[in-house]
mmCIF file with all atom_site columns, C-alpha atoms in Angstrom:
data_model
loop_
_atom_site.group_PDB
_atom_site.id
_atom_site.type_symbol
_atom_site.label_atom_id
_atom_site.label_alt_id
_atom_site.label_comp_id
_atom_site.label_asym_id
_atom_site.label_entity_id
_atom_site.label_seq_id
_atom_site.pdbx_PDB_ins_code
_atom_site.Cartn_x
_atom_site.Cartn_y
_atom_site.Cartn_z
_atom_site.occupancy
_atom_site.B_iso_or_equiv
_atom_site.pdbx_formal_charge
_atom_site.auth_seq_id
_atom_site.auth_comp_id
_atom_site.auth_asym_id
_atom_site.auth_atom_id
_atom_site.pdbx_PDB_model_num
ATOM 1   C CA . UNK X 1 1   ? -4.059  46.504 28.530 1.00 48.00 ? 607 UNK X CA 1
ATOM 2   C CA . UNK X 1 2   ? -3.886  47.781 25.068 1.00 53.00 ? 608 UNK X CA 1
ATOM 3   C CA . UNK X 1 3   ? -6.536  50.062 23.183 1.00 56.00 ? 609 UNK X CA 1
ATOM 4   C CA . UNK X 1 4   ? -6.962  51.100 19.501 1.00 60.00 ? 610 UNK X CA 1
ATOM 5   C CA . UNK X 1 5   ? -6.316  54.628 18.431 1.00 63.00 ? 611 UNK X CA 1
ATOM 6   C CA . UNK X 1 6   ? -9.165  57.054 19.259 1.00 66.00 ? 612 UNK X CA 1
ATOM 7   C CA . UNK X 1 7   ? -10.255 58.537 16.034 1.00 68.00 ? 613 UNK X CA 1
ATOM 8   C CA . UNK X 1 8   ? -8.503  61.483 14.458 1.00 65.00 ? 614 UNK X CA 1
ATOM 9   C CA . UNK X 1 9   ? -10.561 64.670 15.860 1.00 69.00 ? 615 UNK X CA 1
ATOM 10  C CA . UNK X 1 10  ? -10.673 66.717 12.555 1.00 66.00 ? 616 UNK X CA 1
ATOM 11  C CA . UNK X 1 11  ? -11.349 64.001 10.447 1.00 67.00 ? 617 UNK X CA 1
ATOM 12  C CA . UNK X 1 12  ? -13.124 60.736 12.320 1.00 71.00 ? 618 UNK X CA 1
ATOM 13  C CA . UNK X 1 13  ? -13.972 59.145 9.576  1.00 73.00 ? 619 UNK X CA 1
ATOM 14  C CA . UNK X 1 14  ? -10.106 58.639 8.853  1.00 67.00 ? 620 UNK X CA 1
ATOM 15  C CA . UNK X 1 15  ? -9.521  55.072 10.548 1.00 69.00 ? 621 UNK X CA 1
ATOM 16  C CA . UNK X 1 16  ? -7.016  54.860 12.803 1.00 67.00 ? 622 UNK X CA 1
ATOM 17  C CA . UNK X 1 17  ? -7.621  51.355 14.355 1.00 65.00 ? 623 UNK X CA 1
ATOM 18  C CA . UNK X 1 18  ? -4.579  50.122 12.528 1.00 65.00 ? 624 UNK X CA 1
ATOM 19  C CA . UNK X 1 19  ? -1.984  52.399 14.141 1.00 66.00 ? 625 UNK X CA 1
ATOM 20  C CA . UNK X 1 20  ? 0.306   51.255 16.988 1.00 64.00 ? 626 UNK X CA 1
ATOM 21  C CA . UNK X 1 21  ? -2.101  50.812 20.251 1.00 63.00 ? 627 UNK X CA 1
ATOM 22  C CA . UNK X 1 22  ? -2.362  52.975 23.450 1.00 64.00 ? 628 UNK X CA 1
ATOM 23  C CA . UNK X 1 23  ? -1.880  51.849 26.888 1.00 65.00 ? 629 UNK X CA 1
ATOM 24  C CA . UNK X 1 24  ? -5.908  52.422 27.941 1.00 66.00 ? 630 UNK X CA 1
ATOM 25  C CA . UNK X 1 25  ? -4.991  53.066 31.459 1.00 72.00 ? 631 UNK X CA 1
ATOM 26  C CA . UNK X 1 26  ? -1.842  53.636 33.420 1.00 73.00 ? 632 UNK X CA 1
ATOM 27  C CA . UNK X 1 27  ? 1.380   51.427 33.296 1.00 70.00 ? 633 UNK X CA 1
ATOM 28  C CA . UNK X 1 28  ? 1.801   48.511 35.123 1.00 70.00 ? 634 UNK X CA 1
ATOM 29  C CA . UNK X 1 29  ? 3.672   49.438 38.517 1.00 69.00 ? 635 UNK X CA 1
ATOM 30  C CA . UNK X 1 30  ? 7.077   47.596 37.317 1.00 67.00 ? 636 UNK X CA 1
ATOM 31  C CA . UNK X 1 31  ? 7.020   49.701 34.399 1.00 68.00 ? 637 UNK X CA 1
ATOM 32  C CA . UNK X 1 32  ? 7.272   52.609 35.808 1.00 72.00 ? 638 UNK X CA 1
ATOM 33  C CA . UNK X 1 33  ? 10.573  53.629 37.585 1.00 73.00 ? 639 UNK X CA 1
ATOM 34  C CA . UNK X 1 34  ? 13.252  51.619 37.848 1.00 76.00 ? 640 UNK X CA 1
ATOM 35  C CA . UNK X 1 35  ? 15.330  51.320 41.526 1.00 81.00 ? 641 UNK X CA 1
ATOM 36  C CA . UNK X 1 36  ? 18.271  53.540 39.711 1.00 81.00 ? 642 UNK X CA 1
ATOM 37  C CA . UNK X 1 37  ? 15.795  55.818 38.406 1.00 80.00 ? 643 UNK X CA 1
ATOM 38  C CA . UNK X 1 38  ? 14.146  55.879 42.050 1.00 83.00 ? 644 UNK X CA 1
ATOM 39  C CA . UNK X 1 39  ? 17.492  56.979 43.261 1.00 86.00 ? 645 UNK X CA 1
ATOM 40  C CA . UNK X 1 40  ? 18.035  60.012 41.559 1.00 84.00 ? 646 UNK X CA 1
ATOM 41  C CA . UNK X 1 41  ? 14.333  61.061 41.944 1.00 84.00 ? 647 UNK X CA 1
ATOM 42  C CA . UNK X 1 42  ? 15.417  61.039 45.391 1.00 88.00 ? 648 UNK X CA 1
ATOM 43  C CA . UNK X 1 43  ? 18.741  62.841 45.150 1.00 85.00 ? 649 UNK X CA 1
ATOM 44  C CA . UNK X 1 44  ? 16.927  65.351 43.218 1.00 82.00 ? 650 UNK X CA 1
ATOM 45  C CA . UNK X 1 45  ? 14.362  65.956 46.047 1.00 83.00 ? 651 UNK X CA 1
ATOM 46  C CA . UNK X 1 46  ? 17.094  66.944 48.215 1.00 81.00 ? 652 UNK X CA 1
ATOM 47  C CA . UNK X 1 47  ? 18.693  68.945 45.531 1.00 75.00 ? 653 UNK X CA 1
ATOM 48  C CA . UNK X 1 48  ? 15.908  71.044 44.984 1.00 73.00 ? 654 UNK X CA 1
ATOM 49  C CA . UNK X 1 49  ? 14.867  71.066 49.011 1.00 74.00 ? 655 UNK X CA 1
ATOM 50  C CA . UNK X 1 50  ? 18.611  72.668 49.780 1.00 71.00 ? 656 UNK X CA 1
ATOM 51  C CA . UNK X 1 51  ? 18.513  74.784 46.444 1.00 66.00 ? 657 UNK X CA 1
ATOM 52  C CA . UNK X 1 52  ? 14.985  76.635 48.194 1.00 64.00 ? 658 UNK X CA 1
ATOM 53  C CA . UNK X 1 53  ? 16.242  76.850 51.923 1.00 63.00 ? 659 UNK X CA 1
ATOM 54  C CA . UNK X 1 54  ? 19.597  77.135 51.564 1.00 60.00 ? 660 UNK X CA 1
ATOM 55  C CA . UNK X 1 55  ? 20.028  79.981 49.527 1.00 54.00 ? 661 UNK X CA 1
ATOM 56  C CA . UNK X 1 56  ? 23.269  81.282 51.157 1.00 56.00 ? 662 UNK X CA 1
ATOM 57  C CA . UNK X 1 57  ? 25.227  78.304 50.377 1.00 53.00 ? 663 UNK X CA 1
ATOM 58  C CA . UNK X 1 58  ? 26.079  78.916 46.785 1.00 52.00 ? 664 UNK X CA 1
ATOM 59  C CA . UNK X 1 59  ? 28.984  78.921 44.485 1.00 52.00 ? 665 UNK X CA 1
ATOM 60  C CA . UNK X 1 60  ? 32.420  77.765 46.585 1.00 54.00 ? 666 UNK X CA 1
ATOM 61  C CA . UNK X 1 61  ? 30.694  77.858 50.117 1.00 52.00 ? 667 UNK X CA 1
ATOM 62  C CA . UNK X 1 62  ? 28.249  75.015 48.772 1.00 51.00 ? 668 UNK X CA 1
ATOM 63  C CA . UNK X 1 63  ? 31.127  73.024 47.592 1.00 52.00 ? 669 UNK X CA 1
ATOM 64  C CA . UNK X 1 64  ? 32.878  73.432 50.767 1.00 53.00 ? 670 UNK X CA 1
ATOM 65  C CA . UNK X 1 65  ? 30.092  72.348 52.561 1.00 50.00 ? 671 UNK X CA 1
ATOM 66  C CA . UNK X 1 66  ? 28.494  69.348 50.241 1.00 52.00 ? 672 UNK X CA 1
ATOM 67  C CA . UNK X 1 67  ? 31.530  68.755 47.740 1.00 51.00 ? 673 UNK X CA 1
ATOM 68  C CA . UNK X 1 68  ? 30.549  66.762 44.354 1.00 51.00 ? 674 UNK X CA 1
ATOM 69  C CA . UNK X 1 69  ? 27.672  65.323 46.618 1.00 50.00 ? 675 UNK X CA 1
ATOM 70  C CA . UNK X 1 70  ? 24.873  67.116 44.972 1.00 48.00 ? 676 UNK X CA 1
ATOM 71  C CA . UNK X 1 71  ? 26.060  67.893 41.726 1.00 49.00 ? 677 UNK X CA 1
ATOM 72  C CA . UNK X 1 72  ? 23.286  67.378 38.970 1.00 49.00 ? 678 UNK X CA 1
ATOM 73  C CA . UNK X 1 73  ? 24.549  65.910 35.313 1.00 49.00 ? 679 UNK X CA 1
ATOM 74  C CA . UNK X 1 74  ? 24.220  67.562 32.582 1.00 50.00 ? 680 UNK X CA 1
ATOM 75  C CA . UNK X 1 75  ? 21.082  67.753 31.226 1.00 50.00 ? 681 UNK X CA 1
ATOM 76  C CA . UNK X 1 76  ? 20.650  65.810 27.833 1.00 49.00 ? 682 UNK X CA 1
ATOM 77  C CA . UNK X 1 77  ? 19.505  69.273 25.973 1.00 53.00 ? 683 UNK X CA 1
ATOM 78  C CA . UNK X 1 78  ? 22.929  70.681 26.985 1.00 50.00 ? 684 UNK X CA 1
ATOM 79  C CA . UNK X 1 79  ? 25.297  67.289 25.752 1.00 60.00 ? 685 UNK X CA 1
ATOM 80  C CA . UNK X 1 80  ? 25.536  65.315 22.976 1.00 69.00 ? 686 UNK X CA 1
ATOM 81  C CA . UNK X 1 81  ? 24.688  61.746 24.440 1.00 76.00 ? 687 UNK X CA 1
ATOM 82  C CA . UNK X 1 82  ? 21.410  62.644 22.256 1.00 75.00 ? 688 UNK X CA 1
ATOM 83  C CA . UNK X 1 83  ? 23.668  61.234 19.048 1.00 82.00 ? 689 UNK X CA 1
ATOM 84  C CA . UNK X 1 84  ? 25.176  58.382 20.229 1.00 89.00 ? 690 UNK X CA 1
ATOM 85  C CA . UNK X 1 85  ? 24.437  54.646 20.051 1.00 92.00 ? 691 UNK X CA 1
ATOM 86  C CA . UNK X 1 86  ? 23.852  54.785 23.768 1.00 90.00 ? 692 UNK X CA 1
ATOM 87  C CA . UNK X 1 87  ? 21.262  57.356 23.832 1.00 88.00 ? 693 UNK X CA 1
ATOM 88  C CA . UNK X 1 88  ? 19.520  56.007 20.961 1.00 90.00 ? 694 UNK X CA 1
ATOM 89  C CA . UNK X 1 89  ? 18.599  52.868 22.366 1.00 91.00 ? 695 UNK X CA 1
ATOM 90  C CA . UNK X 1 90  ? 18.153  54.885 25.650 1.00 87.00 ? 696 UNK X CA 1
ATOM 91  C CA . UNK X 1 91  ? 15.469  55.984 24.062 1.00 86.00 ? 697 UNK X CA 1
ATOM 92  C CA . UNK X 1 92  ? 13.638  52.854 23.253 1.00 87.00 ? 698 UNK X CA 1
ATOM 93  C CA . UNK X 1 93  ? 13.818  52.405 26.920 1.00 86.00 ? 699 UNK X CA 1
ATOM 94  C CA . UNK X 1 94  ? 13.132  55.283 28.757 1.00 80.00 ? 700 UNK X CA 1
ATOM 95  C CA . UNK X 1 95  ? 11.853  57.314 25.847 1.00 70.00 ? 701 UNK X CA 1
ATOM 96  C CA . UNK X 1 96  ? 7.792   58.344 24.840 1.00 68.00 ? 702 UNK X CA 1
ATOM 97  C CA . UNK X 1 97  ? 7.538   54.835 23.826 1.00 68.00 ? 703 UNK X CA 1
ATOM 98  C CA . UNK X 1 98  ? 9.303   52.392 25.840 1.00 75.00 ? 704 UNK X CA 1
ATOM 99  C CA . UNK X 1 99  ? 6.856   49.449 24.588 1.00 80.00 ? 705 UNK X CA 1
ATOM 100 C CA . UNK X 1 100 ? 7.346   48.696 21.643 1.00 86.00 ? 706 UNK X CA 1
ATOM 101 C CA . UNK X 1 101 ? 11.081  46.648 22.285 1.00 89.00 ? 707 UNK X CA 1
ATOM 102 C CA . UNK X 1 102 ? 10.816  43.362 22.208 1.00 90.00 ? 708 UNK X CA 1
ATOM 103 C CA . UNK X 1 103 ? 13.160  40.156 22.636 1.00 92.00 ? 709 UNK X CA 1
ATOM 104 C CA . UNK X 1 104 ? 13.346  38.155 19.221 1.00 94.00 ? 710 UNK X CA 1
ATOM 105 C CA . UNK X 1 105 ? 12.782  34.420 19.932 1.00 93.00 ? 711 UNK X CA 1
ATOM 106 C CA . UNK X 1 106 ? 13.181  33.128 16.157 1.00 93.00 ? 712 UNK X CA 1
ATOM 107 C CA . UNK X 1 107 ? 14.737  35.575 13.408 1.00 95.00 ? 713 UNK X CA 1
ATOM 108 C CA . UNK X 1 108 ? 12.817  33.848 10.621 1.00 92.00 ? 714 UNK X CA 1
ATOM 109 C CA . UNK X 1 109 ? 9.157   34.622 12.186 1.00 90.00 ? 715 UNK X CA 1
ATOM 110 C CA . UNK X 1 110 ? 10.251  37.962 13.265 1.00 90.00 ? 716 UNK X CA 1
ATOM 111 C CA . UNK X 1 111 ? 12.064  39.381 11.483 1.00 92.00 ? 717 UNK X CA 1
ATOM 112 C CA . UNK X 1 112 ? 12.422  37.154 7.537  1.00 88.00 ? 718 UNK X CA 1
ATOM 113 C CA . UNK X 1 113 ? 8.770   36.764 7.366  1.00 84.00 ? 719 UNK X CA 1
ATOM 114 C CA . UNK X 1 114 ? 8.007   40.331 7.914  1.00 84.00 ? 720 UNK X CA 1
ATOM 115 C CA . UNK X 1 115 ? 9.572   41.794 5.462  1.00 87.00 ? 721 UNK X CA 1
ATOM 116 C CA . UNK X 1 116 ? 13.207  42.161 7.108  1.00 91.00 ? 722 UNK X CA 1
ATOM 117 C CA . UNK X 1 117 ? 15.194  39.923 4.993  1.00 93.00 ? 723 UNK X CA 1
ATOM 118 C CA . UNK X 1 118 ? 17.942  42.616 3.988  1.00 94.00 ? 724 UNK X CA 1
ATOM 119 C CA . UNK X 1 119 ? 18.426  43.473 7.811  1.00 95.00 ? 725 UNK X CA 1
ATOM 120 C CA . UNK X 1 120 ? 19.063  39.443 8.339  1.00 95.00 ? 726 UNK X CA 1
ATOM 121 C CA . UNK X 1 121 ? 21.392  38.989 5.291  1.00 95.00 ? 727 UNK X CA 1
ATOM 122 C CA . UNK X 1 122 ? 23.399  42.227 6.666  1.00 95.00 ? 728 UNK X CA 1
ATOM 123 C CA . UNK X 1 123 ? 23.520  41.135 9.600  1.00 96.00 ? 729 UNK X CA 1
ATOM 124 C CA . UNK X 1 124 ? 24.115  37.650 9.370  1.00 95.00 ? 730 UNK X CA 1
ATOM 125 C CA . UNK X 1 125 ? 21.364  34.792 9.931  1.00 94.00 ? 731 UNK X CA 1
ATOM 126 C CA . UNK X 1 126 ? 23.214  32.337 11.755 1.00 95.00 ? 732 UNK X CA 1
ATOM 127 C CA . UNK X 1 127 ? 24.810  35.337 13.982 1.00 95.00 ? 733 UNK X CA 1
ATOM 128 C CA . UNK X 1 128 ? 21.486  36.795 14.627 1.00 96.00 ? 734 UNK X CA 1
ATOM 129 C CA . UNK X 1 129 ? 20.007  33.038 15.626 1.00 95.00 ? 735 UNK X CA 1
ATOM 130 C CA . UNK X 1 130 ? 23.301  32.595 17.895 1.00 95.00 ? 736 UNK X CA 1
ATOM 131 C CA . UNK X 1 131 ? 22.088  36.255 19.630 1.00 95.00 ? 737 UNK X CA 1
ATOM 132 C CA . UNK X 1 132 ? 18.387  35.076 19.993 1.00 94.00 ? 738 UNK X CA 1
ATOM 133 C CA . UNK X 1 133 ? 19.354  31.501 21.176 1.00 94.00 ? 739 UNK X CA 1
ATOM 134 C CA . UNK X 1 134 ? 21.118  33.323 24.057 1.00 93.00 ? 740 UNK X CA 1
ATOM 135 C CA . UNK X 1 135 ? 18.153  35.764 24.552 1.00 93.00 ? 741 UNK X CA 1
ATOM 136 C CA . UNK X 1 136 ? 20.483  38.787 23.471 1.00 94.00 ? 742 UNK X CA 1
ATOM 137 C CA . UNK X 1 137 ? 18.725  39.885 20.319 1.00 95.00 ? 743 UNK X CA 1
ATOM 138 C CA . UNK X 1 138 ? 15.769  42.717 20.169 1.00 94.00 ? 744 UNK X CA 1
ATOM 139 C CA . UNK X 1 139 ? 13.838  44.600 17.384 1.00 94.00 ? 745 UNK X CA 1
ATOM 140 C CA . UNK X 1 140 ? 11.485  47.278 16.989 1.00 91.00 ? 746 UNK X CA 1
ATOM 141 C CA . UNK X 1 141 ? 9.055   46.873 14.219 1.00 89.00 ? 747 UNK X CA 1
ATOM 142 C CA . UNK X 1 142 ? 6.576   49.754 12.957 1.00 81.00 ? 748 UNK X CA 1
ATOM 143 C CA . UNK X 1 143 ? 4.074   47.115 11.442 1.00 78.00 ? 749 UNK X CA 1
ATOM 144 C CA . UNK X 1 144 ? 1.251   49.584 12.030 1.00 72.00 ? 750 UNK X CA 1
ATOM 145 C CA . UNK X 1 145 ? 2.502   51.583 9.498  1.00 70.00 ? 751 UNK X CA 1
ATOM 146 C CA . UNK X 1 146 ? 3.055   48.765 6.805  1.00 67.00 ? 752 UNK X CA 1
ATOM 147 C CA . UNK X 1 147 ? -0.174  50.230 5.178  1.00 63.00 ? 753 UNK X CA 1
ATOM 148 C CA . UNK X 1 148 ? -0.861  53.687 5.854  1.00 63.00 ? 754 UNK X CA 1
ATOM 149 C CA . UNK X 1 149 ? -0.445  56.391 4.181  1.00 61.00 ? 755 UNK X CA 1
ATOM 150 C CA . UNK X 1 150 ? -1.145  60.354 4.391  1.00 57.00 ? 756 UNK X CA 1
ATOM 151 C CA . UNK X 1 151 ? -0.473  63.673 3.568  1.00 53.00 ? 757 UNK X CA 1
ATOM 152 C CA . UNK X 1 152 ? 0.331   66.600 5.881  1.00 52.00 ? 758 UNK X CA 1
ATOM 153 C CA . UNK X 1 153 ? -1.027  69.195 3.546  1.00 50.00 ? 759 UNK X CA 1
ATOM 154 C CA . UNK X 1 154 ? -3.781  67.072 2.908  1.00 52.00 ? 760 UNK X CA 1
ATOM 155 C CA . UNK X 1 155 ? -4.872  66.710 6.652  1.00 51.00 ? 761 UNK X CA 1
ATOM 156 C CA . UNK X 1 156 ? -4.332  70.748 7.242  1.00 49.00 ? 762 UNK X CA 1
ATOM 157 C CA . UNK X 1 157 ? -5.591  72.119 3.872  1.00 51.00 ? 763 UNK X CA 1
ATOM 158 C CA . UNK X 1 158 ? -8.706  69.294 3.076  1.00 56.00 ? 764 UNK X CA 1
ATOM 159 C CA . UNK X 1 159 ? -7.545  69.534 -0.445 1.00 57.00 ? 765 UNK X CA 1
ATOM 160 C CA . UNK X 1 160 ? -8.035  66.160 -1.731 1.00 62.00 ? 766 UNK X CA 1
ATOM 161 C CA . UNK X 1 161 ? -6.032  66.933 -4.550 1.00 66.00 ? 767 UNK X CA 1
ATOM 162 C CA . UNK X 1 162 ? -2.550  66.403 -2.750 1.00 61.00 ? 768 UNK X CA 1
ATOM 163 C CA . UNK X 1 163 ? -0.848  62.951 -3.703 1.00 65.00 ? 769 UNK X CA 1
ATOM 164 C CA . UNK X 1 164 ? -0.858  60.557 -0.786 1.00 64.00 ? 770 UNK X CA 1
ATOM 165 C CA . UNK X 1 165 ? 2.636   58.981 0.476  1.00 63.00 ? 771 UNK X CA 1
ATOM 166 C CA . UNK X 1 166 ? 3.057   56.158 2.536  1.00 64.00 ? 772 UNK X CA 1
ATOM 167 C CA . UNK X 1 167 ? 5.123   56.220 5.608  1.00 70.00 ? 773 UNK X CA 1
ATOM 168 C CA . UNK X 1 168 ? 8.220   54.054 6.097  1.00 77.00 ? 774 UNK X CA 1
ATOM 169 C CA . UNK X 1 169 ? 7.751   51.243 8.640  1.00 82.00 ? 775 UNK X CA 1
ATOM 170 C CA . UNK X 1 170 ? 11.585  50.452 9.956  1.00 88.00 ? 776 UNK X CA 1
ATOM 171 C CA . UNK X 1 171 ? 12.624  47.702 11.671 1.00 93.00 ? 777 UNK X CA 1
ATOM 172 C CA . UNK X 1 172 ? 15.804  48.404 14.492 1.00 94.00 ? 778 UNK X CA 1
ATOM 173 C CA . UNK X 1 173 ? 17.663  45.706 15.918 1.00 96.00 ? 779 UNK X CA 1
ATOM 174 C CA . UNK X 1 174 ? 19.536  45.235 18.877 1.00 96.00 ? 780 UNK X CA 1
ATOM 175 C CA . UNK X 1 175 ? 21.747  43.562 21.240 1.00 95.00 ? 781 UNK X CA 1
ATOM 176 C CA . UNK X 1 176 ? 23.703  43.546 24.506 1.00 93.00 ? 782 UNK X CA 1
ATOM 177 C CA . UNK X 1 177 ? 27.642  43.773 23.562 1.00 91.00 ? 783 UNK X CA 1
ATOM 178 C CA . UNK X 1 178 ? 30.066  41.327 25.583 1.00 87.00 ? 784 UNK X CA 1
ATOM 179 C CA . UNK X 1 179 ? 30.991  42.367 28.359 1.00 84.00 ? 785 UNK X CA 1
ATOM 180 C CA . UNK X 1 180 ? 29.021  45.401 28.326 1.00 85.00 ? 786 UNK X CA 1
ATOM 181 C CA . UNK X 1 181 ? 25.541  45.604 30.456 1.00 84.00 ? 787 UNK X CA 1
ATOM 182 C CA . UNK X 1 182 ? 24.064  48.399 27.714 1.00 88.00 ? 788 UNK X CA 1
ATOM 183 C CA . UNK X 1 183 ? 21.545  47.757 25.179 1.00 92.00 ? 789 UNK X CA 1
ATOM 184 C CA . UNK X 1 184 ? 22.947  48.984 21.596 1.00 95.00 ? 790 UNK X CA 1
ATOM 185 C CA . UNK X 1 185 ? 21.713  49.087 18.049 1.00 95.00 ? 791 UNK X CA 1
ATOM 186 C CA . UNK X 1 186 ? 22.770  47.035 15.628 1.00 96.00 ? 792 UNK X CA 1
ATOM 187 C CA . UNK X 1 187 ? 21.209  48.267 12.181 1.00 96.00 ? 793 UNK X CA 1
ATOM 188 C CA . UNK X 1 188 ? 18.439  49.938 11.021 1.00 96.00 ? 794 UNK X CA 1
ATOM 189 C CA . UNK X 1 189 ? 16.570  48.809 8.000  1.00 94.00 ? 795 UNK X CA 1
ATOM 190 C CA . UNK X 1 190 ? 13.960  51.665 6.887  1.00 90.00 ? 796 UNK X CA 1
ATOM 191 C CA . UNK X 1 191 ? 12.187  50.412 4.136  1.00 87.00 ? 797 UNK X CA 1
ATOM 192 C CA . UNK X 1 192 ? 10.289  46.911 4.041  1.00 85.00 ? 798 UNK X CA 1
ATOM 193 C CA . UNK X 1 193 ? 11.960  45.193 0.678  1.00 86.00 ? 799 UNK X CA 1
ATOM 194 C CA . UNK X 1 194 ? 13.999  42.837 -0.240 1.00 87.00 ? 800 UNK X CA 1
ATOM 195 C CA . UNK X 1 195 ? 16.883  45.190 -1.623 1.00 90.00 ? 801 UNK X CA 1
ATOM 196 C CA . UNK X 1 196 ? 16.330  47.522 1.335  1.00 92.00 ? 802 UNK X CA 1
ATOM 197 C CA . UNK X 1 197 ? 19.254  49.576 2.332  1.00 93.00 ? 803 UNK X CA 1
ATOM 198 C CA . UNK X 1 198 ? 20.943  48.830 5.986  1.00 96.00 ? 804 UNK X CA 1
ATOM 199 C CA . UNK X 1 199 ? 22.156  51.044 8.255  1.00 96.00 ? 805 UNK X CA 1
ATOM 200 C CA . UNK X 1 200 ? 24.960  50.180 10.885 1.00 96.00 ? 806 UNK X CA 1
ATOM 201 C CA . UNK X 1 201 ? 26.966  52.006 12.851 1.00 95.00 ? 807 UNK X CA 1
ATOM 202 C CA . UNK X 1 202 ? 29.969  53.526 11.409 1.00 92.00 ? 808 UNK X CA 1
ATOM 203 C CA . UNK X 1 203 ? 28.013  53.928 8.217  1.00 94.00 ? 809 UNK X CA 1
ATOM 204 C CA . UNK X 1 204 ? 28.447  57.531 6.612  1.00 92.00 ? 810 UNK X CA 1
ATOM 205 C CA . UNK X 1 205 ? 24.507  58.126 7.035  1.00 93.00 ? 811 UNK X CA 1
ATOM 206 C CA . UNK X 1 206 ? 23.706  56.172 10.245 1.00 94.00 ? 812 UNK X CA 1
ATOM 207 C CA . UNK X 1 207 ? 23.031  59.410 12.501 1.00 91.00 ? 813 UNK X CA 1
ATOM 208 C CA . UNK X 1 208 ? 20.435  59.829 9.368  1.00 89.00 ? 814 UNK X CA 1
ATOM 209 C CA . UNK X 1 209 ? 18.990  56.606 9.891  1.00 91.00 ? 815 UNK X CA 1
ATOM 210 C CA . UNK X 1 210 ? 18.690  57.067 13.471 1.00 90.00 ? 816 UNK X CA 1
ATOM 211 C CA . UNK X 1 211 ? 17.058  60.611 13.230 1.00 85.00 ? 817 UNK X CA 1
ATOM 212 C CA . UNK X 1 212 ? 14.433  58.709 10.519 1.00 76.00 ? 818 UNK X CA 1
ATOM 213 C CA . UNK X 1 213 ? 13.276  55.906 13.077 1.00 64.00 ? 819 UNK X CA 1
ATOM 214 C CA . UNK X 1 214 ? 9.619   57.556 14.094 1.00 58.00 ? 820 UNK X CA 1
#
């Protein structure tokens, strides 16, 4: 189940009970590899079992011998699948906070009524109903952080003279393409008004947009 932020160790009397909750105990067992994912834990096993006890079979002997068998990918720190569509929603999936996706059953609860009426108008209502009807649309909402508001300097220096902000609460939306069998994004919306600005891809700042999603 779901727990309530413990409270904020150098200030407890700072209420946190209306950030997004914790898991209060480990995942449920389907949430935590998938058979894929299984796979290459297991290819990585005997990666790392031939890397320690077969020393000797390096370079163009170990190709010889194993080919393209063992070959790792690239790691994501040395590509760039970090800034593309794919690896953006990768993250909603696989990333710290897999959790928070959800499917959208009716745009005009989910995402009209709370505040993401720009998103919907950019989008298109009736295209965005079409997606849901077929159970193809999904959104991330930061709701938690529709009222809060802090200060960095304020938390580190105690100086309750600094100005307090309040943090943007986006909403992301997105959807399985045709064909495809990958979840992408479809916009961004970062700010919870009326007159909000959208982001889509193939807008000029849309790797900004997805570097601002929390």
């Amino acid at each position: 189940g779901n727990t309530a932020s413990p409270p904020y160790p150098e200030d407890p009397t700072y209420d946190l009970s209306g950030m997004m909750p914790m898991l209060d105990g480990p995942p449920p067992f389907s949430m935590w590899f998938a058979p894929s994912k299984l796979v290459r834990l297991v290819w990585r096993l005997v990666q790392s079992v031939f890397a320690k006890y077969a020393p000797k079979l390096t370079g163009d002997r170990f190709m010889k011998v194993f080919g393209n068998v063992f070959m790792q990918a690239t790691p994501i720190t040395n590509n760039d699948l970090w800034e593309t569509d794919k690896g953006f929603a990768q993250q909603f999936l696989s990333g710290t906070n897999p959790v928070m996706l959800r499917r959208v059953k009716s745009v005009k609860d989910e995402l009209t009524k709370n505040r993401g009426e720009a998103i919907v108008k950019a989008l298109g209502e009736s295209s965005l109903e079409s997606l849901a009807k077929d159970g193809n649309l999904y959104c991330v909402t930061y709701d938690a952080w529709d009222s809060e508001k802090t200060s960095p300097r304020k938390v580190l220096s105690k100086n309750d003279s600094w100005p307090l902000f309040y943090f943007y609460n986006p909403i992301v939306v997105f959807s399985v393409p045709e064909g495809d069998s990958k979840l992408m994004p479809l916009a961004i919306q970062i700010e919870r008004t009326k007159d909000a600005k959208v982001y889509k891809p193939g807008d000029k700042e849309w790797t900004f947009a997805k570097v601002y999603k929390p």
